[in-house]
Structure formats: structure tokens, C-alpha cells
Coordinates of C-alpha atoms in Angstrom, one line a residue:
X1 CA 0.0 0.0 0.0
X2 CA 1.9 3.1 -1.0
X3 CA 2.6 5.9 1.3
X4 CA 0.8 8.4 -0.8
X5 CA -2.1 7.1 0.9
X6 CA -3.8 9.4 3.2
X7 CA -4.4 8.7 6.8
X8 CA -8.3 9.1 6.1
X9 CA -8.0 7.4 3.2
X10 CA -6.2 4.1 4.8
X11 CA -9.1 3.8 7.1
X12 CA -11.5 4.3 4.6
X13 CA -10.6 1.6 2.2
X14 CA -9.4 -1.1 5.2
X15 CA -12.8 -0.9 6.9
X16 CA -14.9 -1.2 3.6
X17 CA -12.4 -4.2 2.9
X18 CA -12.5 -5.2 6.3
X19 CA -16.6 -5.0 6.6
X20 CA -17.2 -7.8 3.5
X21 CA -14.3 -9.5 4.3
X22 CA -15.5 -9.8 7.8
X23 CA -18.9 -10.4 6.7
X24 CA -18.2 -12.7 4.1
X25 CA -16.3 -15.2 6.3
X26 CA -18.8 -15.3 8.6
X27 CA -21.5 -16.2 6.3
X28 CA -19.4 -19.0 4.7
X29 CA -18.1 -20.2 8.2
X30 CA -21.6 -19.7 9.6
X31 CA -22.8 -22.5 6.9
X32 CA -19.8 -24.8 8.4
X33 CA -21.1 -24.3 12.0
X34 CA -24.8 -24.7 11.6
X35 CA -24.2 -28.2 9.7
X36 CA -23.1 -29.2 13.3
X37 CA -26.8 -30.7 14.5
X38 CA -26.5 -33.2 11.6
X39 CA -23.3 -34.7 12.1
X40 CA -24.4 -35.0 15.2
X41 CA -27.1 -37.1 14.7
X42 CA -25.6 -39.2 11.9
X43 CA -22.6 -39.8 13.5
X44 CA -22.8 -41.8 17.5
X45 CA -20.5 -39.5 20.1
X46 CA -17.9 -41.8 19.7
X47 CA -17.1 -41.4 16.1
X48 CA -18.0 -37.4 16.1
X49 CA -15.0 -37.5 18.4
X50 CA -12.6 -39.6 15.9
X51 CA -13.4 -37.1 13.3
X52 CA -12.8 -33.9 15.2
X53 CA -9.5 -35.2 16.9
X54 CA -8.3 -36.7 13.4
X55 CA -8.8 -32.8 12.3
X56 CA -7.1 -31.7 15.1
X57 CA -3.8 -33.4 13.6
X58 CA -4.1 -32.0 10.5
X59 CA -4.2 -28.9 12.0
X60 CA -0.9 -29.6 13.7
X61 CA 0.6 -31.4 10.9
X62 CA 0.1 -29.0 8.1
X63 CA 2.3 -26.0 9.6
X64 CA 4.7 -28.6 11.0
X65 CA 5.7 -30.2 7.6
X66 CA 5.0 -27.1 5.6
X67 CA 7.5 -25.3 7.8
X68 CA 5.3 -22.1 8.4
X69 CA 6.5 -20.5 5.3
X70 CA 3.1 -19.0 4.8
X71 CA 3.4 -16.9 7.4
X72 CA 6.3 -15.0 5.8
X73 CA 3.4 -13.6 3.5
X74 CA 2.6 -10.6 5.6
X75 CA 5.6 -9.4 6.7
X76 CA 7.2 -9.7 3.0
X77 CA 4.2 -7.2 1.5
X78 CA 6.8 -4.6 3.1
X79 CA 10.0 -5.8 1.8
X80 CA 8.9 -7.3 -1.4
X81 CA 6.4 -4.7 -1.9
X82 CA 6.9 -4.5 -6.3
X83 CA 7.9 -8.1 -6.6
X84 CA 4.8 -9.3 -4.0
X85 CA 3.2 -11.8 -6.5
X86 CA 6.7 -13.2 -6.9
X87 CA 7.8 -13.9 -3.6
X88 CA 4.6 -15.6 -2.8
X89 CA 4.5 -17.9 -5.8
X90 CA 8.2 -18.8 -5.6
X91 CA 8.0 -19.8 -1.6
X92 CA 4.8 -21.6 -2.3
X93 CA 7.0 -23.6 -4.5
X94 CA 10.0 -24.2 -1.5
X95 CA 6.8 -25.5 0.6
X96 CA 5.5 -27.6 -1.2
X97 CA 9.1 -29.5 -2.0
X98 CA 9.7 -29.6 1.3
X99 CA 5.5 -30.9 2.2
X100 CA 6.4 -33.4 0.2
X101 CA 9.5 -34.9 0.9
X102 CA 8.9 -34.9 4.8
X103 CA 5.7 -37.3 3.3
X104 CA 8.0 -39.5 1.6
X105 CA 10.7 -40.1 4.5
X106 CA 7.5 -40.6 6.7
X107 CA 6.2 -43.1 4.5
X108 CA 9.5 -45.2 4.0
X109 CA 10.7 -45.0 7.3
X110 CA 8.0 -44.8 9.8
X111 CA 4.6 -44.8 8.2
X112 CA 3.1 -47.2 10.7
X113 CA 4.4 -45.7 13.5
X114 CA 2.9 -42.3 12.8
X115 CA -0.4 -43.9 11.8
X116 CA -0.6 -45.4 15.4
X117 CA 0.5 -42.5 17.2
X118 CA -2.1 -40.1 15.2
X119 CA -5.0 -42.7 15.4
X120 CA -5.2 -43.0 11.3
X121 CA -6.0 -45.5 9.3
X122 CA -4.9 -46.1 5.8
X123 CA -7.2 -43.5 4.1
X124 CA -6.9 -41.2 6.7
X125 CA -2.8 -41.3 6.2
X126 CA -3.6 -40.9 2.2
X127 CA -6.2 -37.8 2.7
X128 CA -3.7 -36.5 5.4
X129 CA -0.6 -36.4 2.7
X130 CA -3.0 -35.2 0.0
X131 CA -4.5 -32.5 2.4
X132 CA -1.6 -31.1 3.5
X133 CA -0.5 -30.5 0.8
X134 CA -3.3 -29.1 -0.8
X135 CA -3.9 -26.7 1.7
X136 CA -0.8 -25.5 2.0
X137 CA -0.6 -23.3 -1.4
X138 CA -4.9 -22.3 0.5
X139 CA -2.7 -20.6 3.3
X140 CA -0.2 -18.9 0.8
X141 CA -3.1 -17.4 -1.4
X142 CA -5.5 -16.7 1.3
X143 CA -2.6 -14.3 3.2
X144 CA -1.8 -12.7 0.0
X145 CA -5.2 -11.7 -1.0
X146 CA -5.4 -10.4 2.8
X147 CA -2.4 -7.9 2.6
X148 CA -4.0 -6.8 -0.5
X149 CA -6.9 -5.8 0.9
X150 CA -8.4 -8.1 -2.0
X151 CA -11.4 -10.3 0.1
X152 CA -13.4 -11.4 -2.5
X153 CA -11.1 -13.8 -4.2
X154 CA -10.2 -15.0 -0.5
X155 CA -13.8 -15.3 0.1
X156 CA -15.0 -16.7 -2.7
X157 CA -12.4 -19.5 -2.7
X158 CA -13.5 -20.2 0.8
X159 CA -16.9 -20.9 -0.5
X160 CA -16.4 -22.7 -3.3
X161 CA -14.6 -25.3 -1.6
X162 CA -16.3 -25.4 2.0
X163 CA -20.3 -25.6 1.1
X164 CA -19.7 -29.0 -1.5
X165 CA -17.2 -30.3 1.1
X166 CA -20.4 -30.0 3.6
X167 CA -22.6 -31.5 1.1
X168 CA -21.0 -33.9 -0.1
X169 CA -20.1 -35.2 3.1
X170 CA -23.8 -34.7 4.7
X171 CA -25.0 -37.1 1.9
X172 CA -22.3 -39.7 2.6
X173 CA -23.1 -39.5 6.4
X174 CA -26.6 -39.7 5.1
X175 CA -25.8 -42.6 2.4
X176 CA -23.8 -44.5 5.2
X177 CA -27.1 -45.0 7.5
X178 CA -29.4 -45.8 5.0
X179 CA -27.3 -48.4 3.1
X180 CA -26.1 -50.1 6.7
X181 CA -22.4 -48.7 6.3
X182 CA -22.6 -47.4 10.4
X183 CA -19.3 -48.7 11.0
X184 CA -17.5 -46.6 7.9
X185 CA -19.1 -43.4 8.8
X186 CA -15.6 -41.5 10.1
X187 CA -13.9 -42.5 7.0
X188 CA -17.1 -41.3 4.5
X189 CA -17.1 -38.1 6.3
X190 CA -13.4 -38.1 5.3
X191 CA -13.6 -38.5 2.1
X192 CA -16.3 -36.2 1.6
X193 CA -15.2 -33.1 3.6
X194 CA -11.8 -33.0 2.1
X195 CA -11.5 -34.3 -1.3
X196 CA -13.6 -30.9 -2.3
X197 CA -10.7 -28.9 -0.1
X198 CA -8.2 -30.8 -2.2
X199 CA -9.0 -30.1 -5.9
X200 CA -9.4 -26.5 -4.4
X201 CA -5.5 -26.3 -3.4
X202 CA -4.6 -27.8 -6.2
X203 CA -6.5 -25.4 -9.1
X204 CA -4.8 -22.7 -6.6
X205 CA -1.6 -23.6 -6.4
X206 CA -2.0 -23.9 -9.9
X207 CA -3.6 -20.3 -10.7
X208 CA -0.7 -18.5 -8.0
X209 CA 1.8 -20.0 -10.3
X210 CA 0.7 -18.8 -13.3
X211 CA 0.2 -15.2 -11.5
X212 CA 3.8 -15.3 -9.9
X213 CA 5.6 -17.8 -12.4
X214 CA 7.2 -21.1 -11.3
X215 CA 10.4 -19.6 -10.3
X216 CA 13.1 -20.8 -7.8
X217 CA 14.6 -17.5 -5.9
X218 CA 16.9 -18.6 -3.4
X219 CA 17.1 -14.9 -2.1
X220 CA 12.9 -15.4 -1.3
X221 CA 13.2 -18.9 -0.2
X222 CA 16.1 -17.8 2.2
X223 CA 14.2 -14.6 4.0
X224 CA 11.4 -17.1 4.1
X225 CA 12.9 -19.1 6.0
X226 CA 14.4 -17.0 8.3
X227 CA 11.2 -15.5 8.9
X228 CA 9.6 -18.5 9.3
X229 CA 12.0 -21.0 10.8
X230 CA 11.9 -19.9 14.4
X231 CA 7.7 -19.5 14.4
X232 CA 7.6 -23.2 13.8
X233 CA 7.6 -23.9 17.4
X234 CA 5.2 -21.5 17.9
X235 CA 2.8 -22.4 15.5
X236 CA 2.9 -25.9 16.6
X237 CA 2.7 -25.1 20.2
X238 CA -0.4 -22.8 19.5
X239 CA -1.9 -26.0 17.7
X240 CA -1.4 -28.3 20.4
X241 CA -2.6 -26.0 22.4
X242 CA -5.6 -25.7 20.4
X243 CA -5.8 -29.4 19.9
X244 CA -4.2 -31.2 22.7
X245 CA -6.8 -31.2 25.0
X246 CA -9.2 -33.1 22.5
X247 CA -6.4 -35.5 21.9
X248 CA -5.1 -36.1 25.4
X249 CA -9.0 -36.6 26.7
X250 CA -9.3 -39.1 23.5
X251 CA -6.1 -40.9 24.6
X252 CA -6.4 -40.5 28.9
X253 CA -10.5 -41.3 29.2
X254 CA -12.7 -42.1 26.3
X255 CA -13.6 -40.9 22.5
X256 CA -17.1 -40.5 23.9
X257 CA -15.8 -38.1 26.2
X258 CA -13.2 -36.3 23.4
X259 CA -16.7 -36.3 21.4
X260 CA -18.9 -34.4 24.5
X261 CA -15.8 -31.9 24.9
X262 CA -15.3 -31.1 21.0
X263 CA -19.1 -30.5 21.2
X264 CA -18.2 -27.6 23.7
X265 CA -15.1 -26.5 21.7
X266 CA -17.2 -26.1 18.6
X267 CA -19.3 -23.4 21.1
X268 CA -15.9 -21.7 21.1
X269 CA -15.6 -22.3 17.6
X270 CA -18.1 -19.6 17.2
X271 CA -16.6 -16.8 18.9
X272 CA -13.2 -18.0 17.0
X273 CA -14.6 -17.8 13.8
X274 CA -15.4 -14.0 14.7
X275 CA -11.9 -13.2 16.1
X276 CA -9.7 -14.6 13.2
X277 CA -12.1 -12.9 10.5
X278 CA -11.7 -9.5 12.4
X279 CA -8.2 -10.0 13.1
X280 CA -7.5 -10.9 9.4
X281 CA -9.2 -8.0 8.3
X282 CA -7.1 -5.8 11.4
X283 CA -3.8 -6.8 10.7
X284 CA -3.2 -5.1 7.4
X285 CA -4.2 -1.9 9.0
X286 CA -2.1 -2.5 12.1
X287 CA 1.1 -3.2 9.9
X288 CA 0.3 -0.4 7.6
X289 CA 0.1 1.9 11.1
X290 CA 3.6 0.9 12.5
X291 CA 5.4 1.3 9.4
X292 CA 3.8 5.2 9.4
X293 CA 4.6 5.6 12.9
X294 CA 0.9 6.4 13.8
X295 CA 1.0 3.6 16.8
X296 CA -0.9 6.1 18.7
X297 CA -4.4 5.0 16.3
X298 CA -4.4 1.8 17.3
X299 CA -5.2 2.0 20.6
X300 CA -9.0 3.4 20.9
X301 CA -10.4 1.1 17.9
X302 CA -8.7 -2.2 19.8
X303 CA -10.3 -1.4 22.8
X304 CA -13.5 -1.6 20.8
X305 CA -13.0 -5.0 19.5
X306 CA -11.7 -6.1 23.0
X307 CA -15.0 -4.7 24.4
X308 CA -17.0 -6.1 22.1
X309 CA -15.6 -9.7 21.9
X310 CA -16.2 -9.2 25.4
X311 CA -19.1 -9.1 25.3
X312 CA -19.9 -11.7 22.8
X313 CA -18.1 -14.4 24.7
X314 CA -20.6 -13.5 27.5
X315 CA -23.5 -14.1 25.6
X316 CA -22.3 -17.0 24.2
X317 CA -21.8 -18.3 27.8
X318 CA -25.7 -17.7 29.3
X319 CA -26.9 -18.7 25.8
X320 CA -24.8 -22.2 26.7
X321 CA -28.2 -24.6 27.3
X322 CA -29.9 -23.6 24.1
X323 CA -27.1 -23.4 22.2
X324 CA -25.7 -27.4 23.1
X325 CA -29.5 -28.4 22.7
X326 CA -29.4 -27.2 18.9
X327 CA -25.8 -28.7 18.2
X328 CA -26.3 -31.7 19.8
X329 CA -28.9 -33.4 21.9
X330 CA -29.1 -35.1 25.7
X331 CA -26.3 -36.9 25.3
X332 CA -23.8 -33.9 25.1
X333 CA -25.6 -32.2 28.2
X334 CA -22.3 -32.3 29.9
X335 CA -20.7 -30.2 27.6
X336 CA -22.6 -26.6 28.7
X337 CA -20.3 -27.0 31.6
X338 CA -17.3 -26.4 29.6
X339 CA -18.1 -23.8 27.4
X340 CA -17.6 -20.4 29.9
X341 CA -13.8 -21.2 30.1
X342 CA -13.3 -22.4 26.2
X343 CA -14.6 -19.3 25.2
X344 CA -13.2 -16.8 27.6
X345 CA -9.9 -19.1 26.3
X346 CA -10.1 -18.2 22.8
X347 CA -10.4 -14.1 24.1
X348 CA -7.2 -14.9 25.6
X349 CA -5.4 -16.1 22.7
X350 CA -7.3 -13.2 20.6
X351 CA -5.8 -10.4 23.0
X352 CA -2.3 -11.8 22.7
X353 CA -2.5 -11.2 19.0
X354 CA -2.3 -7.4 19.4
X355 CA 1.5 -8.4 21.1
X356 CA 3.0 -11.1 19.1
X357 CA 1.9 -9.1 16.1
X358 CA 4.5 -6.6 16.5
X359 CA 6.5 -9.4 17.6
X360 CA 6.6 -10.8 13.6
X361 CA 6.6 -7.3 11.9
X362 CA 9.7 -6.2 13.7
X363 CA 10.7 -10.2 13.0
X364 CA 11.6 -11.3 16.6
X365 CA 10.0 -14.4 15.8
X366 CA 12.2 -16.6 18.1
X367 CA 11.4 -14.3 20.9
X368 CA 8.0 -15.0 19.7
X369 CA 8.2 -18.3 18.9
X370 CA 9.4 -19.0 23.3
X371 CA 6.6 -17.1 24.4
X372 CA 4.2 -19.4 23.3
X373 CA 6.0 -22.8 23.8
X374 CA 6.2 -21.6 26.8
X375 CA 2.4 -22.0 27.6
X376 CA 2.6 -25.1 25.4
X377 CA 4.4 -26.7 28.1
X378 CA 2.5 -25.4 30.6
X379 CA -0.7 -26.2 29.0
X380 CA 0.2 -29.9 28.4
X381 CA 1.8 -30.6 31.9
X382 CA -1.7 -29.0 33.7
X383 CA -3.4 -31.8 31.0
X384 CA -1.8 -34.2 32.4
X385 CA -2.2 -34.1 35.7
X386 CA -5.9 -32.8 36.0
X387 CA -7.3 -34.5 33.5
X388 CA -5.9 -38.1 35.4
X389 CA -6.8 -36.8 38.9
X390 CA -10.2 -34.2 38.7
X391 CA -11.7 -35.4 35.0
X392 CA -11.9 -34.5 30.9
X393 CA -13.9 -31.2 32.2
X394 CA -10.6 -29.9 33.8
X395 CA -9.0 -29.7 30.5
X396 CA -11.1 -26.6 29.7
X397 CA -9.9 -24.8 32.7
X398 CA -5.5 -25.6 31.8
X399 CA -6.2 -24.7 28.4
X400 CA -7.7 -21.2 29.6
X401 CA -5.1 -20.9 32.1
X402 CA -2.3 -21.4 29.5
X403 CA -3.3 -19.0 27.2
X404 CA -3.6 -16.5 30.0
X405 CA 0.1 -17.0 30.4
X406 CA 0.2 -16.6 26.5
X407 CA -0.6 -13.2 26.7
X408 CA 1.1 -12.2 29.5
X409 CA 4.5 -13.4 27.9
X410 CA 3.7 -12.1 24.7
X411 CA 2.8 -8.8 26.3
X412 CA 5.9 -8.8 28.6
X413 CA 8.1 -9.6 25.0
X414 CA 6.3 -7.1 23.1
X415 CA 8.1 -4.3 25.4
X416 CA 11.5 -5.6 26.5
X417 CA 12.4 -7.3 22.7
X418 CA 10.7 -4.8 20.7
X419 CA 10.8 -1.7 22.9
X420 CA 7.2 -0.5 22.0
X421 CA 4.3 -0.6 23.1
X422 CA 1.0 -0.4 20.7
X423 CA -2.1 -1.4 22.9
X424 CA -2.0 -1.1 27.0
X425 CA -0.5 -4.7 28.5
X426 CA -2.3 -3.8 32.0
X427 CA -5.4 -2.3 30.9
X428 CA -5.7 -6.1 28.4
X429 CA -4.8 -8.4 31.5
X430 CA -7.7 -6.6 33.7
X431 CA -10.0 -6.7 31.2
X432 CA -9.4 -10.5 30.4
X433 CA -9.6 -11.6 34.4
X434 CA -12.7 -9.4 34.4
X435 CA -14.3 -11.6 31.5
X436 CA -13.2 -14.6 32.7
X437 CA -14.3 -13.8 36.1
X438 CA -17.7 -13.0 34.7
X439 CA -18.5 -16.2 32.6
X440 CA -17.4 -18.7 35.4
X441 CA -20.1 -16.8 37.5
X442 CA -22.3 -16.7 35.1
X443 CA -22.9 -20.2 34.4
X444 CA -24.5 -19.8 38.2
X445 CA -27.5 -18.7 36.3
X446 CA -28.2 -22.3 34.6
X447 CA -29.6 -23.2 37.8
X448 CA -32.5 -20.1 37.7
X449 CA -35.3 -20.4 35.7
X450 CA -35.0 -19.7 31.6
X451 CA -37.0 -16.9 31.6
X452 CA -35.0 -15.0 34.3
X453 CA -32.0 -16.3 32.0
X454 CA -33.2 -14.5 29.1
X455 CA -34.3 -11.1 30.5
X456 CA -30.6 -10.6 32.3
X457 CA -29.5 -11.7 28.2
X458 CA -31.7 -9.1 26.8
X459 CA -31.0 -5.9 29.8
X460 CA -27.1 -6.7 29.2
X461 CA -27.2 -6.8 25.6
X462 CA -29.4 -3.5 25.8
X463 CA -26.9 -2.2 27.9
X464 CA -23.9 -3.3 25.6
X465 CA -25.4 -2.0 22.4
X466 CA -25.7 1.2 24.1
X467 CA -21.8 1.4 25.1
X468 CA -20.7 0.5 21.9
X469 CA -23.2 1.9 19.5
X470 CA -20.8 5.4 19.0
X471 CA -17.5 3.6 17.9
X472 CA -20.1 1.2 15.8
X473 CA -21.9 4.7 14.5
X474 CA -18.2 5.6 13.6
X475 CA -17.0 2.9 11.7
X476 CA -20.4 2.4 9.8
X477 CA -19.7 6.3 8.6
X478 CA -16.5 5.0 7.0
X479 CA -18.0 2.1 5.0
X480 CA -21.0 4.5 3.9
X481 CA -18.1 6.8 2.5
X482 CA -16.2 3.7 0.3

């Protein structure tokens, strides 16, 4: 984005991008969530928990074996900024080679020990390799588009692969029942939710190197990697972070109780889906602002979308009953238990975004990178122990707890690595005990009666819409202006 952009200006066009990009991913994701009361009920608790942990691994072994090169993509916009296309395309290329050949030493030397230790069967290994892959050149396109303010390619390739993969794989679940196949149901939903995702990366990967050409530059593939190599251990202690806890209650207790606790994580999943749209559609803006030394704008909008996600995590905590009922049925009852902390968990990790940020623009990604494995460790030792001795519930509470230490050591990097400061560290850390504080007590309330529920629901809302209505007044002015 050149310089000879004006401040107005820069605002203007990142909150009209913002707003459909924004808007756009949550329709699309939206679809994604609300498919939740069918697999449900096609799939018994047992095998809804074999899917969503087998996801969970691919979530941890795409950034693994790709090497995290993706995330170079941002930070490269700046340094790269006339040969953008170029740089992307040719490390695309570099992460694929090295996708790949981390599949083939797997499958020679220790294919069966992997499958074992990830729960996989055959087809699961095959869609894993083919996945991976796939989405790999997904993550270099989507971040691309991002940093180019560009959503609707973004968007649109969101779409077209997500709503056939939740078709196709409805009808299979669907097919599977009727025609007896009960016991192949986790493998048709396999086959069904990702082979869309697949011929997706591949027509990109294909379309990216057409755009940048199919070059080798060692001079991109080297920065790359640089950037990238020390945010490895990062990403993958975020992901097992993320993912542990389904895995560990899958592996320490039961896949009917990994299948009870997902249900709750997909509760979370909400409130996630929100963040990472608003915090793609933020992070341009927040890059753009530090490299024109204007860190004193960031402040009063962040505190909006701290306030607000607040709030949201709130009403997704006293809406908890109604909103298990409709995912699931009696059988996941348990699960409204865990969803204050898994929420107020995902604010956590959201706030620490506004530190590790900085972090990666000024490239401190090691400093970064032990921040975060830091609360890995933490996260996975508190697992152990309380899951053995208290139960599966505990889990939620450790993973809260560890991302509360995220942000504190991110914040505490952010200002003795980096030596600024964009958002307040101590105004963040109150606010996120005050939430956290607040949706533990407020699952009190799903021992009253619903009505009385719904009215403190509807006077708090009232109440919120009322505090936040003038920086919501403001930024609607903006996108009326694009």
C-alpha cells in the first residue's frame, strides 16, 4: 500500500475491505457451524469424536511439515512490496518440495508408527498427505489476498470449496445410514469433507503460479525461511494448544468423552470464527500503522474490539443450554459445563494477537516463537495431571489458564524485545480476568429459571449495544463513505 495514501484514506478503504471480508467469512463459516446438529445425529458420540480429533492433527501437521513459510506472507508485503506476486509464488513452491519430501521419509521409514500415534487408518494417512499438501498453497493465497486488501477472491475461494465439502459429506453420512455402512461413517465423512478442499488447493496452487511464475529464488526462499523457521515452534505449540486437549481426553479417558468436549469446543468455535475474521481484516491496518509511525491510532479502535468480543463471549456463555441443545442433543448435556472457560480461552489467545503481532513485523519471531512454547508446556503438563486426577472437564480450565500465560508473555516480549508498546498490557490483563471472572459466575445462572436467564440476556445486551453503539456509529460512517 503506497505511502501516498492518506491517513483518512487508509481507514476508509481497510474498513470497507474489512466489513465484507468480515462479513463474508462469517457467512461462509456460519454455513460450516450450523451443519453441526446433523453430524451430530448421523454420527454416534464416539465417532463425532474420531473425526474432530483426526482434524485436530491435521491442523498440527500442516504448519509442522510445511514449515510455516506462509506466514512470511505478511511481513514480506513490506519488503517485497513491487515483486509481492513473486515472492509468494516462488516460496509456495519451497513448501510444497519440502510438504512433500517430509511425506515420503515418513512413509519409508516410519509410516506405521505415525499412523498409530495419530489414530489413522490407511485413508486417513492418504487424505492426510493429499490435504496437506493441498492446503498449503490455500494458506499462501488466502494471506496474499489479505495484505491486498483483495477479500473477495479470498472469500469466494472459501466458499467454493467449504459448502460441496459440507454437502458432499452430509450425503455420505446420510448414504452411510441408510445403506447399513454405520461402522465406515468417520472415513465417509473423510472422504467427503476433504477431497472438495483438495482439488481446491490444487486449481490454486495452480492459478498462484501462473500469476507469480514457477520460479526458484533462493534470495525469497532464504528470508522465508528465516522469517519462518523460528515461528515453527510457535505455530505448533499454539496447535497443540488448540488441539491437545481433545487428543489427550481421547487418549487419557474415552472418545465419547473427546466427542462431549469437542461439542463444547465447537461453542468456542463460534466466537473464534469472529476473532480470526476481524483479526485478518485488522492486521493489514495494524502493519500499515507501525510502518507510518501512527502507533498512537491503534489503541481506541482495539479497545473496541476487545469490548466487544467481550461481550460476545458473555452471551455466548448464558446462551450455553440452548445453544448445546441445537448442536447436539441429551447426550452432550455435559458439555454446557465447559463452554464459559473455552470461550473466555479463545479471548485470551485473541488479546495476545495485538503483542505477538508486533512481535513478527519487527521479525523477533524466536522471541516470539518462546513465548508461546512456553504455555505449550505449561498447557500440556496441567493436562496431564488434572485431566488423570479431577476429570476430561478440567482440560477446559488448563487450556484457559495457558493461554492467560500466552498473553502475559507475549505482552511482557512485546516491550522488553521490541521496545514499543501499541495497545496497553495492564489495561488487556484486567479486562481478560474481568471476563473470565464473569463467565465462570455466570454459568450460576443455569440453575434459575430460563425466563430469568433471558431477560438478564436481553438488559445486558441493551446495555452493551448502548456502550458501543458510537464507535459502531463511527466505523459504519467510513464504510457508507467507500
Amino acid at each position: 500500500m503506497a505511502q501516498t495514501i492518506t491517513k483518512k484514506e487508509l481507514n476508509r478503504k481497510t474498513v470497507v475491505a474489512g466489513f465484507f471480508f468480515v462479513f463474508m467469512q462469517l457467512l461462509v463459516r456460519g454455513v460450516t457451524f450450523l451443519i453441526t446438529p446433523f453430524y451430530t445425529r448421523l454420527v454416534s458420540v464416539s465417532q463425532y469424536g474420531e473425526i474432530r480429533v483426526y482434524e485436530s492433527w491435521l491442523l498440527i501437521i500442516v504448519p509442522v511439515l510445511s514449515l510455516s513459510l506462509y506466514r512470511s506472507v505478511e511481513r514480506a508485503k513490506y519488503d517485497f512490496e513491487e515483486d509481492f506476486e513473486k515472492f509468494v509464488a516462488s516460496v509456495q513452491t519451497l513448501s510444497y518440495l519440502l510438504t512433500i519430501c517430509c511425506f515420503i521419509l515418513i512413509s519409508i521409514f516410519m509410516r506405521n508408527a505415525f499412523m498409530d500415534f495419530c489414530g489413522m487408518d490407511g485413508l486417513m494417512y492418504i487424505f492426510a498427505i493429499m490435504y496437506t499438501v493441498a492446503h498449503t498453497g490455500v494458506n499462501f493465497f488466502q494471506r496474499r489476498e489479505k495484505q491486498l486488501l483483495r477479500y473477495k477472491s479470498s472469500v469466494t475461494l472459501t466458499a467454493c470449496m467449504m459448502l460441496p465439502a459440507i454437502i458432499l459429506s452430509v450425503f455420505l453420512l446420510y448414504w452411510g445410514n441408510i445403506s447399513g455402512r454405520q461402522n465406515d461413517l468417520v472415513d465417509l465423512r473423510i472422504i467427503g469433507y476433504f477431497t472438495p478442499q483438495i482439488i481446491g488447493g490444487v486449481l490454486v496452487a495452480f492459478i498462484m503460479w501462473r500469476q507469480g511464475g514457477f520460479k526458484i529464488n533462493t534470495r525469497y526462499w532464504k528470508y522465508a525461511v528465516v522469517f519462518s523457521l523460528p515461528l515453527i515452534p510457535e505455530t505448533l505449540s499454539i496447535q497443540i494448544m488448540n488441539q491437545s486437549d481433545k487428543i489427550m481426553v481421547r487418549k487419557m479417558v474415552s472418545s465419547e468423552c473427546a466427542g462431549i468436549f469437542t461439542l463444547a469446543t465447537t461453542v468456542s468455535f463460534i466466537i473464534w470464527i469472529i476473532e480470526n475474521a476481524v483479526w485478518d481484516a485488522w492486521l493489514p491496518w495494524l502493519y500499515e500503522k507501525i510502518s507510518r509511525s501512527e502507533i498512537k491510532d491503534i489503541q481506541k479502535p482495539w479497545d473496541y474490539i476487545v469490548y466487544t468480543f467481550g461481550f460476545i463471549s458473555w452471551a455466548l456463555v448464558i446462551l450455553a443450554p440452548e445453544i448445546i441443545l441445537i448442536l447436539g442433543d441429551a447426550k452432550y448435556k455435559e458439555a454446557v459445563y465447559l463452554v464459559a472457560p473455552m470461550v473466555t480461552g479463545t479471548l485470551f489467545r485473541f488479546f495476545s494477537n495485538s503483542f505477538t503481532a508486533v512481535e513478527n513485523y519487527q521479525k523477533k519471531t524466536l522471541y516470539s516463537a518462546a513465548g508461546t512454547m512456553a504455555a505449550m508446556l505449561v498447557n500440556v503438563l496441567l493436562n496431564l495431571i488434572f485431566i488423570r486426577y479431577v476429570g476430561y472437564q478440567a482440560a477446559a480450565y488448563t487450556t484457559a489458564f495457558s493461554y492467560f500465560i500466552l498473553l502475559v508473555l507475549q505482552g511482557i516480549i512485546e516491550k522488553r524485545i521490541c521496545g514499543m508498546r501499541c495497545v496497553s498490557m495492564s489495561r488487556l490483563v484486567m479486562l481478560a480476568i474481568l471476563f473470565f471472572v464473569l463467565n465462570v459466575a455466570t454459568m450460576g445462572l443455569y440453575r434459575v429459571d430460563t425466563h430469568l436467564r433471558w431477560i438478564v440476556f436481553m438488559a445486558v445486551s441493551v446495555l452493551a449495544v448502548w456502550k458501543l453503539w458510537p464507535s459502531t456509529k463511527t466505523l459504519l460512517e467510513q464504510f457508507k463513505k467507500g
